Amino acid sequence: MEQTKILVVEDDREINSMLCEMLDENGYAAEGAFTGMEGLSRLRNGGYDLLILDLMLPYKSGDAVLQELRSFSSLPAIVISAKDTVQNKLDLFHLGADDYLTKPFDLDEVLVRVEAVLRRCGSGGVQRAPEILKAGNLAVDTEAKTASVNGRELVLTAKEYGILELLTRYPHKVFSKANLFESIWNEEYACEDNTLNVHMSNLRNKLKAADPETEYIKTVWGMGYRMN
């Protein structure tokens, strides 16, 4: 089975080497890039299953790299930053980050988060039977992990895709915020956490831009969400 390829974009060569070595030792194929421009160049060539991205990069910041990446790819991305404020995390989720690590970090935690993101995205060698889920003009390809409206592919983050697939798979079920969060993030839901709201808002905006006449996700007040 082909190895899962991970690109590590980190300008600190010691940290970059440490991360790549740890990933290689755990069965992944890791490659290092040291500037934002170099990272984007490799990402545009494709072939990666996951991006690990530091924010403080020379010439082109990690924020700018992530924003540009989301214009052409839904590749899962784990961001590394020295900042640990709630607002900073929300800003990164708005830009399309799938997970977040704060420096200094533990290598075991990095590995666990890599495995979790790949598992949620259906990467890492997991094979699933082809299946197309449909709702109106929306089609969700569960093998390719893509979604399209009227044949036009949506550019989604891994978590946005996860939310959409879950709602489309069970169109008559009402999912509470806790249901969705714990299913997609594999973490316990905290009612004050605004993360799900941010991702849901981004997903709805993308669906509306693709098909302005259709409301795909319905809010069931006091209960949660379901496909409309």
mmCIF file with all atom_site columns, C-alpha atoms in Angstrom:
data_model
loop_
_atom_site.group_PDB
_atom_site.id
_atom_site.type_symbol
_atom_site.label_atom_id
_atom_site.label_alt_id
_atom_site.label_comp_id
_atom_site.label_asym_id
_atom_site.label_entity_id
_atom_site.label_seq_id
_atom_site.pdbx_PDB_ins_code
_atom_site.Cartn_x
_atom_site.Cartn_y
_atom_site.Cartn_z
_atom_site.occupancy
_atom_site.B_iso_or_equiv
_atom_site.pdbx_formal_charge
_atom_site.auth_seq_id
_atom_site.auth_comp_id
_atom_site.auth_asym_id
_atom_site.auth_atom_id
_atom_site.pdbx_PDB_model_num
ATOM 1   C CA . MET A 1 1   ? 0.000   0.000  0.000   1.00 0.00 ? 1   MET A CA 1
ATOM 2   C CA . GLU A 1 2   ? 1.293   3.446  -0.919  1.00 0.00 ? 2   GLU A CA 1
ATOM 3   C CA . GLN A 1 3   ? 2.572   5.510  1.992   1.00 0.00 ? 3   GLN A CA 1
ATOM 4   C CA . THR A 1 4   ? 0.677   8.558  3.183   1.00 0.00 ? 4   THR A CA 1
ATOM 5   C CA . LYS A 1 5   ? 2.626   11.682 2.132   1.00 0.00 ? 5   LYS A CA 1
ATOM 6   C CA . ILE A 1 6   ? 2.912   14.609 4.527   1.00 0.00 ? 6   ILE A CA 1
ATOM 7   C CA . LEU A 1 7   ? 4.455   18.008 3.779   1.00 0.00 ? 7   LEU A CA 1
ATOM 8   C CA . VAL A 1 8   ? 6.013   19.820 6.748   1.00 0.00 ? 8   VAL A CA 1
ATOM 9   C CA . VAL A 1 9   ? 6.425   23.574 6.137   1.00 0.00 ? 9   VAL A CA 1
ATOM 10  C CA . GLU A 1 10  ? 8.582   24.915 8.982   1.00 0.00 ? 10  GLU A CA 1
ATOM 11  C CA . ASP A 1 11  ? 11.543  27.309 8.677   1.00 0.00 ? 11  ASP A CA 1
ATOM 12  C CA . ASP A 1 12  ? 13.315  26.041 11.817  1.00 0.00 ? 12  ASP A CA 1
ATOM 13  C CA . ARG A 1 13  ? 15.419  23.276 10.285  1.00 0.00 ? 13  ARG A CA 1
ATOM 14  C CA . GLU A 1 14  ? 15.863  21.419 13.560  1.00 0.00 ? 14  GLU A CA 1
ATOM 15  C CA . ILE A 1 15  ? 12.100  21.286 14.211  1.00 0.00 ? 15  ILE A CA 1
ATOM 16  C CA . ASN A 1 16  ? 11.410  20.432 10.559  1.00 0.00 ? 16  ASN A CA 1
ATOM 17  C CA . SER A 1 17  ? 13.903  17.572 10.642  1.00 0.00 ? 17  SER A CA 1
ATOM 18  C CA . MET A 1 18  ? 12.552  16.331 13.984  1.00 0.00 ? 18  MET A CA 1
ATOM 19  C CA . LEU A 1 19  ? 8.971   16.242 12.689  1.00 0.00 ? 19  LEU A CA 1
ATOM 20  C CA . CYS A 1 20  ? 9.916   14.535 9.421   1.00 0.00 ? 20  CYS A CA 1
ATOM 21  C CA . GLU A 1 21  ? 12.007  11.937 11.229  1.00 0.00 ? 21  GLU A CA 1
ATOM 22  C CA . MET A 1 22  ? 9.192   11.173 13.682  1.00 0.00 ? 22  MET A CA 1
ATOM 23  C CA . LEU A 1 23  ? 6.665   10.820 10.843  1.00 0.00 ? 23  LEU A CA 1
ATOM 24  C CA . ASP A 1 24  ? 8.991   8.599  8.795   1.00 0.00 ? 24  ASP A CA 1
ATOM 25  C CA . GLU A 1 25  ? 9.563   6.360  11.818  1.00 0.00 ? 25  GLU A CA 1
ATOM 26  C CA . ASN A 1 26  ? 5.810   5.925  12.130  1.00 0.00 ? 26  ASN A CA 1
ATOM 27  C CA . GLY A 1 27  ? 5.245   4.787  8.572   1.00 0.00 ? 27  GLY A CA 1
ATOM 28  C CA . TYR A 1 28  ? 4.546   8.083  6.798   1.00 0.00 ? 28  TYR A CA 1
ATOM 29  C CA . ALA A 1 29  ? 6.496   9.635  3.930   1.00 0.00 ? 29  ALA A CA 1
ATOM 30  C CA . ALA A 1 30  ? 7.400   13.130 5.140   1.00 0.00 ? 30  ALA A CA 1
ATOM 31  C CA . GLU A 1 31  ? 8.992   15.942 3.158   1.00 0.00 ? 31  GLU A CA 1
ATOM 32  C CA . GLY A 1 32  ? 10.219  19.285 4.473   1.00 0.00 ? 32  GLY A CA 1
ATOM 33  C CA . ALA A 1 33  ? 9.862   22.795 3.048   1.00 0.00 ? 33  ALA A CA 1
ATOM 34  C CA . PHE A 1 34  ? 11.353  25.862 4.723   1.00 0.00 ? 34  PHE A CA 1
ATOM 35  C CA . THR A 1 35  ? 9.523   28.892 3.314   1.00 0.00 ? 35  THR A CA 1
ATOM 36  C CA . GLY A 1 36  ? 5.937   29.708 2.461   1.00 0.00 ? 36  GLY A CA 1
ATOM 37  C CA . MET A 1 37  ? 6.765   30.096 -1.222  1.00 0.00 ? 37  MET A CA 1
ATOM 38  C CA . GLU A 1 38  ? 8.504   26.717 -1.362  1.00 0.00 ? 38  GLU A CA 1
ATOM 39  C CA . GLY A 1 39  ? 5.594   25.093 0.460   1.00 0.00 ? 39  GLY A CA 1
ATOM 40  C CA . LEU A 1 40  ? 3.004   26.539 -1.940  1.00 0.00 ? 40  LEU A CA 1
ATOM 41  C CA . SER A 1 41  ? 5.025   25.467 -4.949  1.00 0.00 ? 41  SER A CA 1
ATOM 42  C CA . ARG A 1 42  ? 5.055   21.869 -3.714  1.00 0.00 ? 42  ARG A CA 1
ATOM 43  C CA . LEU A 1 43  ? 1.386   21.977 -2.750  1.00 0.00 ? 43  LEU A CA 1
ATOM 44  C CA . ARG A 1 44  ? 0.401   23.147 -6.237  1.00 0.00 ? 44  ARG A CA 1
ATOM 45  C CA . ASN A 1 45  ? 2.179   20.119 -7.683  1.00 0.00 ? 45  ASN A CA 1
ATOM 46  C CA . GLY A 1 46  ? -0.072  17.943 -5.522  1.00 0.00 ? 46  GLY A CA 1
ATOM 47  C CA . GLY A 1 47  ? 0.472   14.409 -4.273  1.00 0.00 ? 47  GLY A CA 1
ATOM 48  C CA . TYR A 1 48  ? 0.227   15.105 -0.527  1.00 0.00 ? 48  TYR A CA 1
ATOM 49  C CA . ASP A 1 49  ? -2.294  13.720 1.954   1.00 0.00 ? 49  ASP A CA 1
ATOM 50  C CA . LEU A 1 50  ? -1.675  16.202 4.788   1.00 0.00 ? 50  LEU A CA 1
ATOM 51  C CA . LEU A 1 51  ? 0.025   19.545 5.459   1.00 0.00 ? 51  LEU A CA 1
ATOM 52  C CA . ILE A 1 52  ? 1.720   20.525 8.729   1.00 0.00 ? 52  ILE A CA 1
ATOM 53  C CA . LEU A 1 53  ? 2.189   24.301 8.560   1.00 0.00 ? 53  LEU A CA 1
ATOM 54  C CA . ASP A 1 54  ? 4.041   26.727 10.828  1.00 0.00 ? 54  ASP A CA 1
ATOM 55  C CA . LEU A 1 55  ? 2.633   30.273 10.876  1.00 0.00 ? 55  LEU A CA 1
ATOM 56  C CA . MET A 1 56  ? 5.891   32.218 11.275  1.00 0.00 ? 56  MET A CA 1
ATOM 57  C CA . LEU A 1 57  ? 7.520   31.692 7.883   1.00 0.00 ? 57  LEU A CA 1
ATOM 58  C CA . PRO A 1 58  ? 9.877   33.946 5.894   1.00 0.00 ? 58  PRO A CA 1
ATOM 59  C CA . TYR A 1 59  ? 8.678   35.768 2.751   1.00 0.00 ? 59  TYR A CA 1
ATOM 60  C CA . LYS A 1 60  ? 5.123   34.375 2.919   1.00 0.00 ? 60  LYS A CA 1
ATOM 61  C CA . SER A 1 61  ? 3.407   33.748 6.252   1.00 0.00 ? 61  SER A CA 1
ATOM 62  C CA . GLY A 1 62  ? 1.617   30.522 7.138   1.00 0.00 ? 62  GLY A CA 1
ATOM 63  C CA . ASP A 1 63  ? -1.706  32.418 7.217   1.00 0.00 ? 63  ASP A CA 1
ATOM 64  C CA . ALA A 1 64  ? -1.167  33.525 3.612   1.00 0.00 ? 64  ALA A CA 1
ATOM 65  C CA . VAL A 1 65  ? -0.117  30.016 2.572   1.00 0.00 ? 65  VAL A CA 1
ATOM 66  C CA . LEU A 1 66  ? -3.265  28.523 4.105   1.00 0.00 ? 66  LEU A CA 1
ATOM 67  C CA . GLN A 1 67  ? -5.514  31.140 2.538   1.00 0.00 ? 67  GLN A CA 1
ATOM 68  C CA . GLU A 1 68  ? -4.010  30.576 -0.913  1.00 0.00 ? 68  GLU A CA 1
ATOM 69  C CA . LEU A 1 69  ? -4.105  26.786 -0.479  1.00 0.00 ? 69  LEU A CA 1
ATOM 70  C CA . ARG A 1 70  ? -7.856  26.925 0.162   1.00 0.00 ? 70  ARG A CA 1
ATOM 71  C CA . SER A 1 71  ? -8.363  28.648 -3.195  1.00 0.00 ? 71  SER A CA 1
ATOM 72  C CA . PHE A 1 72  ? -7.352  25.469 -5.018  1.00 0.00 ? 72  PHE A CA 1
ATOM 73  C CA . SER A 1 73  ? -7.320  22.550 -2.566  1.00 0.00 ? 73  SER A CA 1
ATOM 74  C CA . SER A 1 74  ? -9.140  21.009 0.409   1.00 0.00 ? 74  SER A CA 1
ATOM 75  C CA . LEU A 1 75  ? -5.965  19.238 1.584   1.00 0.00 ? 75  LEU A CA 1
ATOM 76  C CA . PRO A 1 76  ? -6.153  18.671 5.384   1.00 0.00 ? 76  PRO A CA 1
ATOM 77  C CA . ALA A 1 77  ? -3.920  21.122 7.272   1.00 0.00 ? 77  ALA A CA 1
ATOM 78  C CA . ILE A 1 78  ? -2.599  21.143 10.829  1.00 0.00 ? 78  ILE A CA 1
ATOM 79  C CA . VAL A 1 79  ? -1.304  24.574 11.861  1.00 0.00 ? 79  VAL A CA 1
ATOM 80  C CA . ILE A 1 80  ? 1.522   25.146 14.357  1.00 0.00 ? 80  ILE A CA 1
ATOM 81  C CA . SER A 1 81  ? 1.689   28.481 16.190  1.00 0.00 ? 81  SER A CA 1
ATOM 82  C CA . ALA A 1 82  ? 3.201   30.063 19.279  1.00 0.00 ? 82  ALA A CA 1
ATOM 83  C CA . LYS A 1 83  ? -0.091  31.920 19.841  1.00 0.00 ? 83  LYS A CA 1
ATOM 84  C CA . ASP A 1 84  ? -2.744  30.203 21.938  1.00 0.00 ? 84  ASP A CA 1
ATOM 85  C CA . THR A 1 85  ? -5.634  32.656 22.110  1.00 0.00 ? 85  THR A CA 1
ATOM 86  C CA . VAL A 1 86  ? -9.187  31.582 21.297  1.00 0.00 ? 86  VAL A CA 1
ATOM 87  C CA . GLN A 1 87  ? -9.475  34.340 18.692  1.00 0.00 ? 87  GLN A CA 1
ATOM 88  C CA . ASN A 1 88  ? -6.309  33.203 16.953  1.00 0.00 ? 88  ASN A CA 1
ATOM 89  C CA . LYS A 1 89  ? -7.676  29.648 16.733  1.00 0.00 ? 89  LYS A CA 1
ATOM 90  C CA . LEU A 1 90  ? -11.010 30.880 15.371  1.00 0.00 ? 90  LEU A CA 1
ATOM 91  C CA . ASP A 1 91  ? -9.227  33.019 12.779  1.00 0.00 ? 91  ASP A CA 1
ATOM 92  C CA . LEU A 1 92  ? -7.277  29.975 11.592  1.00 0.00 ? 92  LEU A CA 1
ATOM 93  C CA . PHE A 1 93  ? -10.401 27.813 11.407  1.00 0.00 ? 93  PHE A CA 1
ATOM 94  C CA . HIS A 1 94  ? -11.999 30.599 9.341   1.00 0.00 ? 94  HIS A CA 1
ATOM 95  C CA . LEU A 1 95  ? -9.033  30.367 6.967   1.00 0.00 ? 95  LEU A CA 1
ATOM 96  C CA . GLY A 1 96  ? -9.500  26.603 6.656   1.00 0.00 ? 96  GLY A CA 1
ATOM 97  C CA . ALA A 1 97  ? -7.252  24.930 9.255   1.00 0.00 ? 97  ALA A CA 1
ATOM 98  C CA . ASP A 1 98  ? -8.365  21.440 10.300  1.00 0.00 ? 98  ASP A CA 1
ATOM 99  C CA . ASP A 1 99  ? -6.438  21.309 13.569  1.00 0.00 ? 99  ASP A CA 1
ATOM 100 C CA . TYR A 1 100 ? -4.113  23.419 15.689  1.00 0.00 ? 100 TYR A CA 1
ATOM 101 C CA . LEU A 1 101 ? -0.941  22.810 17.715  1.00 0.00 ? 101 LEU A CA 1
ATOM 102 C CA . THR A 1 102 ? 0.747   25.272 20.048  1.00 0.00 ? 102 THR A CA 1
ATOM 103 C CA . LYS A 1 103 ? 4.521   25.553 20.441  1.00 0.00 ? 103 LYS A CA 1
ATOM 104 C CA . PRO A 1 104 ? 6.225   24.010 22.300  1.00 0.00 ? 104 PRO A CA 1
ATOM 105 C CA . PHE A 1 105 ? 4.543   20.741 21.397  1.00 0.00 ? 105 PHE A CA 1
ATOM 106 C CA . ASP A 1 106 ? 5.027   17.091 22.272  1.00 0.00 ? 106 ASP A CA 1
ATOM 107 C CA . LEU A 1 107 ? 5.869   14.744 19.377  1.00 0.00 ? 107 LEU A CA 1
ATOM 108 C CA . ASP A 1 108 ? 3.429   12.131 20.658  1.00 0.00 ? 108 ASP A CA 1
ATOM 109 C CA . GLU A 1 109 ? 0.653   14.740 20.506  1.00 0.00 ? 109 GLU A CA 1
ATOM 110 C CA . VAL A 1 110 ? 1.630   15.644 16.936  1.00 0.00 ? 110 VAL A CA 1
ATOM 111 C CA . LEU A 1 111 ? 1.397   11.981 15.931  1.00 0.00 ? 111 LEU A CA 1
ATOM 112 C CA . VAL A 1 112 ? -2.012  11.545 17.575  1.00 0.00 ? 112 VAL A CA 1
ATOM 113 C CA . ARG A 1 113 ? -3.376  14.651 15.851  1.00 0.00 ? 113 ARG A CA 1
ATOM 114 C CA . VAL A 1 114 ? -1.967  13.564 12.484  1.00 0.00 ? 114 VAL A CA 1
ATOM 115 C CA . GLU A 1 115 ? -3.650  10.174 12.844  1.00 0.00 ? 115 GLU A CA 1
ATOM 116 C CA . ALA A 1 116 ? -6.939  11.794 13.933  1.00 0.00 ? 116 ALA A CA 1
ATOM 117 C CA . VAL A 1 117 ? -7.050  14.260 11.017  1.00 0.00 ? 117 VAL A CA 1
ATOM 118 C CA . LEU A 1 118 ? -6.180  11.557 8.478   1.00 0.00 ? 118 LEU A CA 1
ATOM 119 C CA . ARG A 1 119 ? -8.820  9.269  9.967   1.00 0.00 ? 119 ARG A CA 1
ATOM 120 C CA . ARG A 1 120 ? -11.477 11.980 9.774   1.00 0.00 ? 120 ARG A CA 1
ATOM 121 C CA . CYS A 1 121 ? -10.483 12.734 6.177   1.00 0.00 ? 121 CYS A CA 1
ATOM 122 C CA . GLY A 1 122 ? -10.461 9.113  5.112   1.00 0.00 ? 122 GLY A CA 1
ATOM 123 C CA . SER A 1 123 ? -6.721  9.220  4.316   1.00 0.00 ? 123 SER A CA 1
ATOM 124 C CA . GLY A 1 124 ? -3.864  7.160  5.637   1.00 0.00 ? 124 GLY A CA 1
ATOM 125 C CA . GLY A 1 125 ? -4.515  4.019  3.606   1.00 0.00 ? 125 GLY A CA 1
ATOM 126 C CA . VAL A 1 126 ? -8.106  3.439  4.701   1.00 0.00 ? 126 VAL A CA 1
ATOM 127 C CA . GLN A 1 127 ? -10.068 2.057  1.767   1.00 0.00 ? 127 GLN A CA 1
ATOM 128 C CA . ARG A 1 128 ? -13.834 2.537  1.512   1.00 0.00 ? 128 ARG A CA 1
ATOM 129 C CA . ALA A 1 129 ? -16.382 1.386  -1.037  1.00 0.00 ? 129 ALA A CA 1
ATOM 130 C CA . PRO A 1 130 ? -17.368 4.027  -3.601  1.00 0.00 ? 130 PRO A CA 1
ATOM 131 C CA . GLU A 1 131 ? -20.573 5.761  -2.609  1.00 0.00 ? 131 GLU A CA 1
ATOM 132 C CA . ILE A 1 132 ? -22.303 8.885  -3.904  1.00 0.00 ? 132 ILE A CA 1
ATOM 133 C CA . LEU A 1 133 ? -24.717 10.606 -1.521  1.00 0.00 ? 133 LEU A CA 1
ATOM 134 C CA . LYS A 1 134 ? -27.210 13.025 -3.085  1.00 0.00 ? 134 LYS A CA 1
ATOM 135 C CA . ALA A 1 135 ? -29.462 15.816 -1.858  1.00 0.00 ? 135 ALA A CA 1
ATOM 136 C CA . GLY A 1 136 ? -31.028 17.981 -4.542  1.00 0.00 ? 136 GLY A CA 1
ATOM 137 C CA . ASN A 1 137 ? -28.240 19.315 -6.753  1.00 0.00 ? 137 ASN A CA 1
ATOM 138 C CA . LEU A 1 138 ? -25.619 18.267 -4.193  1.00 0.00 ? 138 LEU A CA 1
ATOM 139 C CA . ALA A 1 139 ? -23.514 15.127 -4.687  1.00 0.00 ? 139 ALA A CA 1
ATOM 140 C CA . VAL A 1 140 ? -21.074 13.863 -2.059  1.00 0.00 ? 140 VAL A CA 1
ATOM 141 C CA . ASP A 1 141 ? -18.442 11.348 -3.191  1.00 0.00 ? 141 ASP A CA 1
ATOM 142 C CA . THR A 1 142 ? -17.459 9.434  -0.048  1.00 0.00 ? 142 THR A CA 1
ATOM 143 C CA . GLU A 1 143 ? -14.492 7.731  -1.722  1.00 0.00 ? 143 GLU A CA 1
ATOM 144 C CA . ALA A 1 144 ? -12.890 10.845 -3.210  1.00 0.00 ? 144 ALA A CA 1
ATOM 145 C CA . LYS A 1 145 ? -13.998 12.912 -0.189  1.00 0.00 ? 145 LYS A CA 1
ATOM 146 C CA . THR A 1 146 ? -15.356 15.616 -2.461  1.00 0.00 ? 146 THR A CA 1
ATOM 147 C CA . ALA A 1 147 ? -18.681 17.394 -2.821  1.00 0.00 ? 147 ALA A CA 1
ATOM 148 C CA . SER A 1 148 ? -20.145 19.124 -5.866  1.00 0.00 ? 148 SER A CA 1
ATOM 149 C CA . VAL A 1 149 ? -23.218 21.191 -6.687  1.00 0.00 ? 149 VAL A CA 1
ATOM 150 C CA . ASN A 1 150 ? -24.538 20.915 -10.250 1.00 0.00 ? 150 ASN A CA 1
ATOM 151 C CA . GLY A 1 151 ? -21.298 19.163 -11.159 1.00 0.00 ? 151 GLY A CA 1
ATOM 152 C CA . ARG A 1 152 ? -19.094 21.955 -9.806  1.00 0.00 ? 152 ARG A CA 1
ATOM 153 C CA . GLU A 1 153 ? -16.754 20.837 -7.024  1.00 0.00 ? 153 GLU A CA 1
ATOM 154 C CA . LEU A 1 154 ? -16.831 22.744 -3.734  1.00 0.00 ? 154 LEU A CA 1
ATOM 155 C CA . VAL A 1 155 ? -13.535 23.636 -2.061  1.00 0.00 ? 155 VAL A CA 1
ATOM 156 C CA . LEU A 1 156 ? -14.098 22.375 1.491   1.00 0.00 ? 156 LEU A CA 1
ATOM 157 C CA . THR A 1 157 ? -11.916 21.849 4.545   1.00 0.00 ? 157 THR A CA 1
ATOM 158 C CA . ALA A 1 158 ? -11.824 18.337 5.985   1.00 0.00 ? 158 ALA A CA 1
ATOM 159 C CA . LYS A 1 159 ? -14.206 19.275 8.783   1.00 0.00 ? 159 LYS A CA 1
ATOM 160 C CA . GLU A 1 160 ? -16.633 21.052 6.459   1.00 0.00 ? 160 GLU A CA 1
ATOM 161 C CA . TYR A 1 161 ? -16.663 17.948 4.297   1.00 0.00 ? 161 TYR A CA 1
ATOM 162 C CA . GLY A 1 162 ? -17.190 15.757 7.378   1.00 0.00 ? 162 GLY A CA 1
ATOM 163 C CA . ILE A 1 163 ? -20.197 17.807 8.485   1.00 0.00 ? 163 ILE A CA 1
ATOM 164 C CA . LEU A 1 164 ? -21.695 17.741 4.991   1.00 0.00 ? 164 LEU A CA 1
ATOM 165 C CA . GLU A 1 165 ? -21.199 14.000 4.519   1.00 0.00 ? 165 GLU A CA 1
ATOM 166 C CA . LEU A 1 166 ? -22.751 13.204 7.896   1.00 0.00 ? 166 LEU A CA 1
ATOM 167 C CA . LEU A 1 167 ? -25.833 15.372 7.268   1.00 0.00 ? 167 LEU A CA 1
ATOM 168 C CA . THR A 1 168 ? -26.246 14.014 3.739   1.00 0.00 ? 168 THR A CA 1
ATOM 169 C CA . ARG A 1 169 ? -25.846 10.397 4.834   1.00 0.00 ? 169 ARG A CA 1
ATOM 170 C CA . TYR A 1 170 ? -28.662 10.750 7.371   1.00 0.00 ? 170 TYR A CA 1
ATOM 171 C CA . PRO A 1 171 ? -30.969 13.338 5.740   1.00 0.00 ? 171 PRO A CA 1
ATOM 172 C CA . HIS A 1 172 ? -33.919 12.828 8.100   1.00 0.00 ? 172 HIS A CA 1
ATOM 173 C CA . LYS A 1 173 ? -31.921 12.919 11.332  1.00 0.00 ? 173 LYS A CA 1
ATOM 174 C CA . VAL A 1 174 ? -31.614 16.095 13.382  1.00 0.00 ? 174 VAL A CA 1
ATOM 175 C CA . PHE A 1 175 ? -28.054 16.441 14.717  1.00 0.00 ? 175 PHE A CA 1
ATOM 176 C CA . SER A 1 176 ? -27.472 18.509 17.828  1.00 0.00 ? 176 SER A CA 1
ATOM 177 C CA . LYS A 1 177 ? -24.328 20.646 17.989  1.00 0.00 ? 177 LYS A CA 1
ATOM 178 C CA . ALA A 1 178 ? -22.882 18.112 20.422  1.00 0.00 ? 178 ALA A CA 1
ATOM 179 C CA . ASN A 1 179 ? -23.686 15.232 18.003  1.00 0.00 ? 179 ASN A CA 1
ATOM 180 C CA . LEU A 1 180 ? -21.916 16.961 15.130  1.00 0.00 ? 180 LEU A CA 1
ATOM 181 C CA . PHE A 1 181 ? -18.918 18.188 17.087  1.00 0.00 ? 181 PHE A CA 1
ATOM 182 C CA . GLU A 1 182 ? -18.210 14.858 18.778  1.00 0.00 ? 182 GLU A CA 1
ATOM 183 C CA . SER A 1 183 ? -18.689 12.928 15.512  1.00 0.00 ? 183 SER A CA 1
ATOM 184 C CA . ILE A 1 184 ? -16.383 15.158 13.446  1.00 0.00 ? 184 ILE A CA 1
ATOM 185 C CA . TRP A 1 185 ? -13.807 16.327 16.013  1.00 0.00 ? 185 TRP A CA 1
ATOM 186 C CA . ASN A 1 186 ? -13.751 13.142 18.128  1.00 0.00 ? 186 ASN A CA 1
ATOM 187 C CA . GLU A 1 187 ? -13.690 15.360 21.212  1.00 0.00 ? 187 GLU A CA 1
ATOM 188 C CA . GLU A 1 188 ? -16.157 16.180 23.959  1.00 0.00 ? 188 GLU A CA 1
ATOM 189 C CA . TYR A 1 189 ? -18.333 19.174 23.085  1.00 0.00 ? 189 TYR A CA 1
ATOM 190 C CA . ALA A 1 190 ? -18.163 22.309 25.248  1.00 0.00 ? 190 ALA A CA 1
ATOM 191 C CA . CYS A 1 191 ? -21.249 24.501 24.840  1.00 0.00 ? 191 CYS A CA 1
ATOM 192 C CA . GLU A 1 192 ? -19.201 27.723 24.938  1.00 0.00 ? 192 GLU A CA 1
ATOM 193 C CA . ASP A 1 193 ? -16.974 26.532 22.068  1.00 0.00 ? 193 ASP A CA 1
ATOM 194 C CA . ASN A 1 194 ? -17.789 28.471 18.870  1.00 0.00 ? 194 ASN A CA 1
ATOM 195 C CA . THR A 1 195 ? -15.740 26.220 16.562  1.00 0.00 ? 195 THR A CA 1
ATOM 196 C CA . LEU A 1 196 ? -18.696 24.306 15.116  1.00 0.00 ? 196 LEU A CA 1
ATOM 197 C CA . ASN A 1 197 ? -20.604 27.531 14.420  1.00 0.00 ? 197 ASN A CA 1
ATOM 198 C CA . VAL A 1 198 ? -17.650 28.887 12.432  1.00 0.00 ? 198 VAL A CA 1
ATOM 199 C CA . HIS A 1 199 ? -17.363 25.763 10.296  1.00 0.00 ? 199 HIS A CA 1
ATOM 200 C CA . MET A 1 200 ? -21.127 25.538 9.780   1.00 0.00 ? 200 MET A CA 1
ATOM 201 C CA . SER A 1 201 ? -21.279 29.179 8.683   1.00 0.00 ? 201 SER A CA 1
ATOM 202 C CA . ASN A 1 202 ? -18.402 28.678 6.213   1.00 0.00 ? 202 ASN A CA 1
ATOM 203 C CA . LEU A 1 203 ? -20.034 25.533 4.812   1.00 0.00 ? 203 LEU A CA 1
ATOM 204 C CA . ARG A 1 204 ? -23.404 27.208 4.359   1.00 0.00 ? 204 ARG A CA 1
ATOM 205 C CA . ASN A 1 205 ? -21.808 30.184 2.616   1.00 0.00 ? 205 ASN A CA 1
ATOM 206 C CA . LYS A 1 206 ? -20.048 27.872 0.143   1.00 0.00 ? 206 LYS A CA 1
ATOM 207 C CA . LEU A 1 207 ? -23.267 25.965 -0.583  1.00 0.00 ? 207 LEU A CA 1
ATOM 208 C CA . LYS A 1 208 ? -25.196 29.223 -1.043  1.00 0.00 ? 208 LYS A CA 1
ATOM 209 C CA . ALA A 1 209 ? -22.548 30.593 -3.407  1.00 0.00 ? 209 ALA A CA 1
ATOM 210 C CA . ALA A 1 210 ? -22.804 27.411 -5.502  1.00 0.00 ? 210 ALA A CA 1
ATOM 211 C CA . ASP A 1 211 ? -26.627 27.241 -5.470  1.00 0.00 ? 211 ASP A CA 1
ATOM 212 C CA . PRO A 1 212 ? -28.253 30.480 -4.221  1.00 0.00 ? 212 PRO A CA 1
ATOM 213 C CA . GLU A 1 213 ? -31.803 29.159 -4.709  1.00 0.00 ? 213 GLU A CA 1
ATOM 214 C CA . THR A 1 214 ? -31.438 26.184 -2.361  1.00 0.00 ? 214 THR A CA 1
ATOM 215 C CA . GLU A 1 215 ? -31.042 26.017 1.404   1.00 0.00 ? 215 GLU A CA 1
ATOM 216 C CA . TYR A 1 216 ? -29.292 22.676 1.947   1.00 0.00 ? 216 TYR A CA 1
ATOM 217 C CA . ILE A 1 217 ? -28.790 22.757 5.708   1.00 0.00 ? 217 ILE A CA 1
ATOM 218 C CA . LYS A 1 218 ? -31.797 23.569 7.855   1.00 0.00 ? 218 LYS A CA 1
ATOM 219 C CA . THR A 1 219 ? -31.595 24.853 11.429  1.00 0.00 ? 219 THR A CA 1
ATOM 220 C CA . VAL A 1 220 ? -34.121 23.116 13.660  1.00 0.00 ? 220 VAL A CA 1
ATOM 221 C CA . TRP A 1 221 ? -34.434 25.690 16.433  1.00 0.00 ? 221 TRP A CA 1
ATOM 222 C CA . GLY A 1 222 ? -33.688 24.361 19.883  1.00 0.00 ? 222 GLY A CA 1
ATOM 223 C CA . MET A 1 223 ? -32.548 21.021 18.461  1.00 0.00 ? 223 MET A CA 1
ATOM 224 C CA . GLY A 1 224 ? -29.797 21.305 15.863  1.00 0.00 ? 224 GLY A CA 1
ATOM 225 C CA . TYR A 1 225 ? -29.336 20.790 12.123  1.00 0.00 ? 225 TYR A CA 1
ATOM 226 C CA . ARG A 1 226 ? -30.498 18.474 9.360   1.00 0.00 ? 226 ARG A CA 1
ATOM 227 C CA . MET A 1 227 ? -30.485 18.358 5.560   1.00 0.00 ? 227 MET A CA 1
ATOM 228 C CA . ASN A 1 228 ? -33.361 20.387 4.162   1.00 0.00 ? 228 ASN A CA 1
#
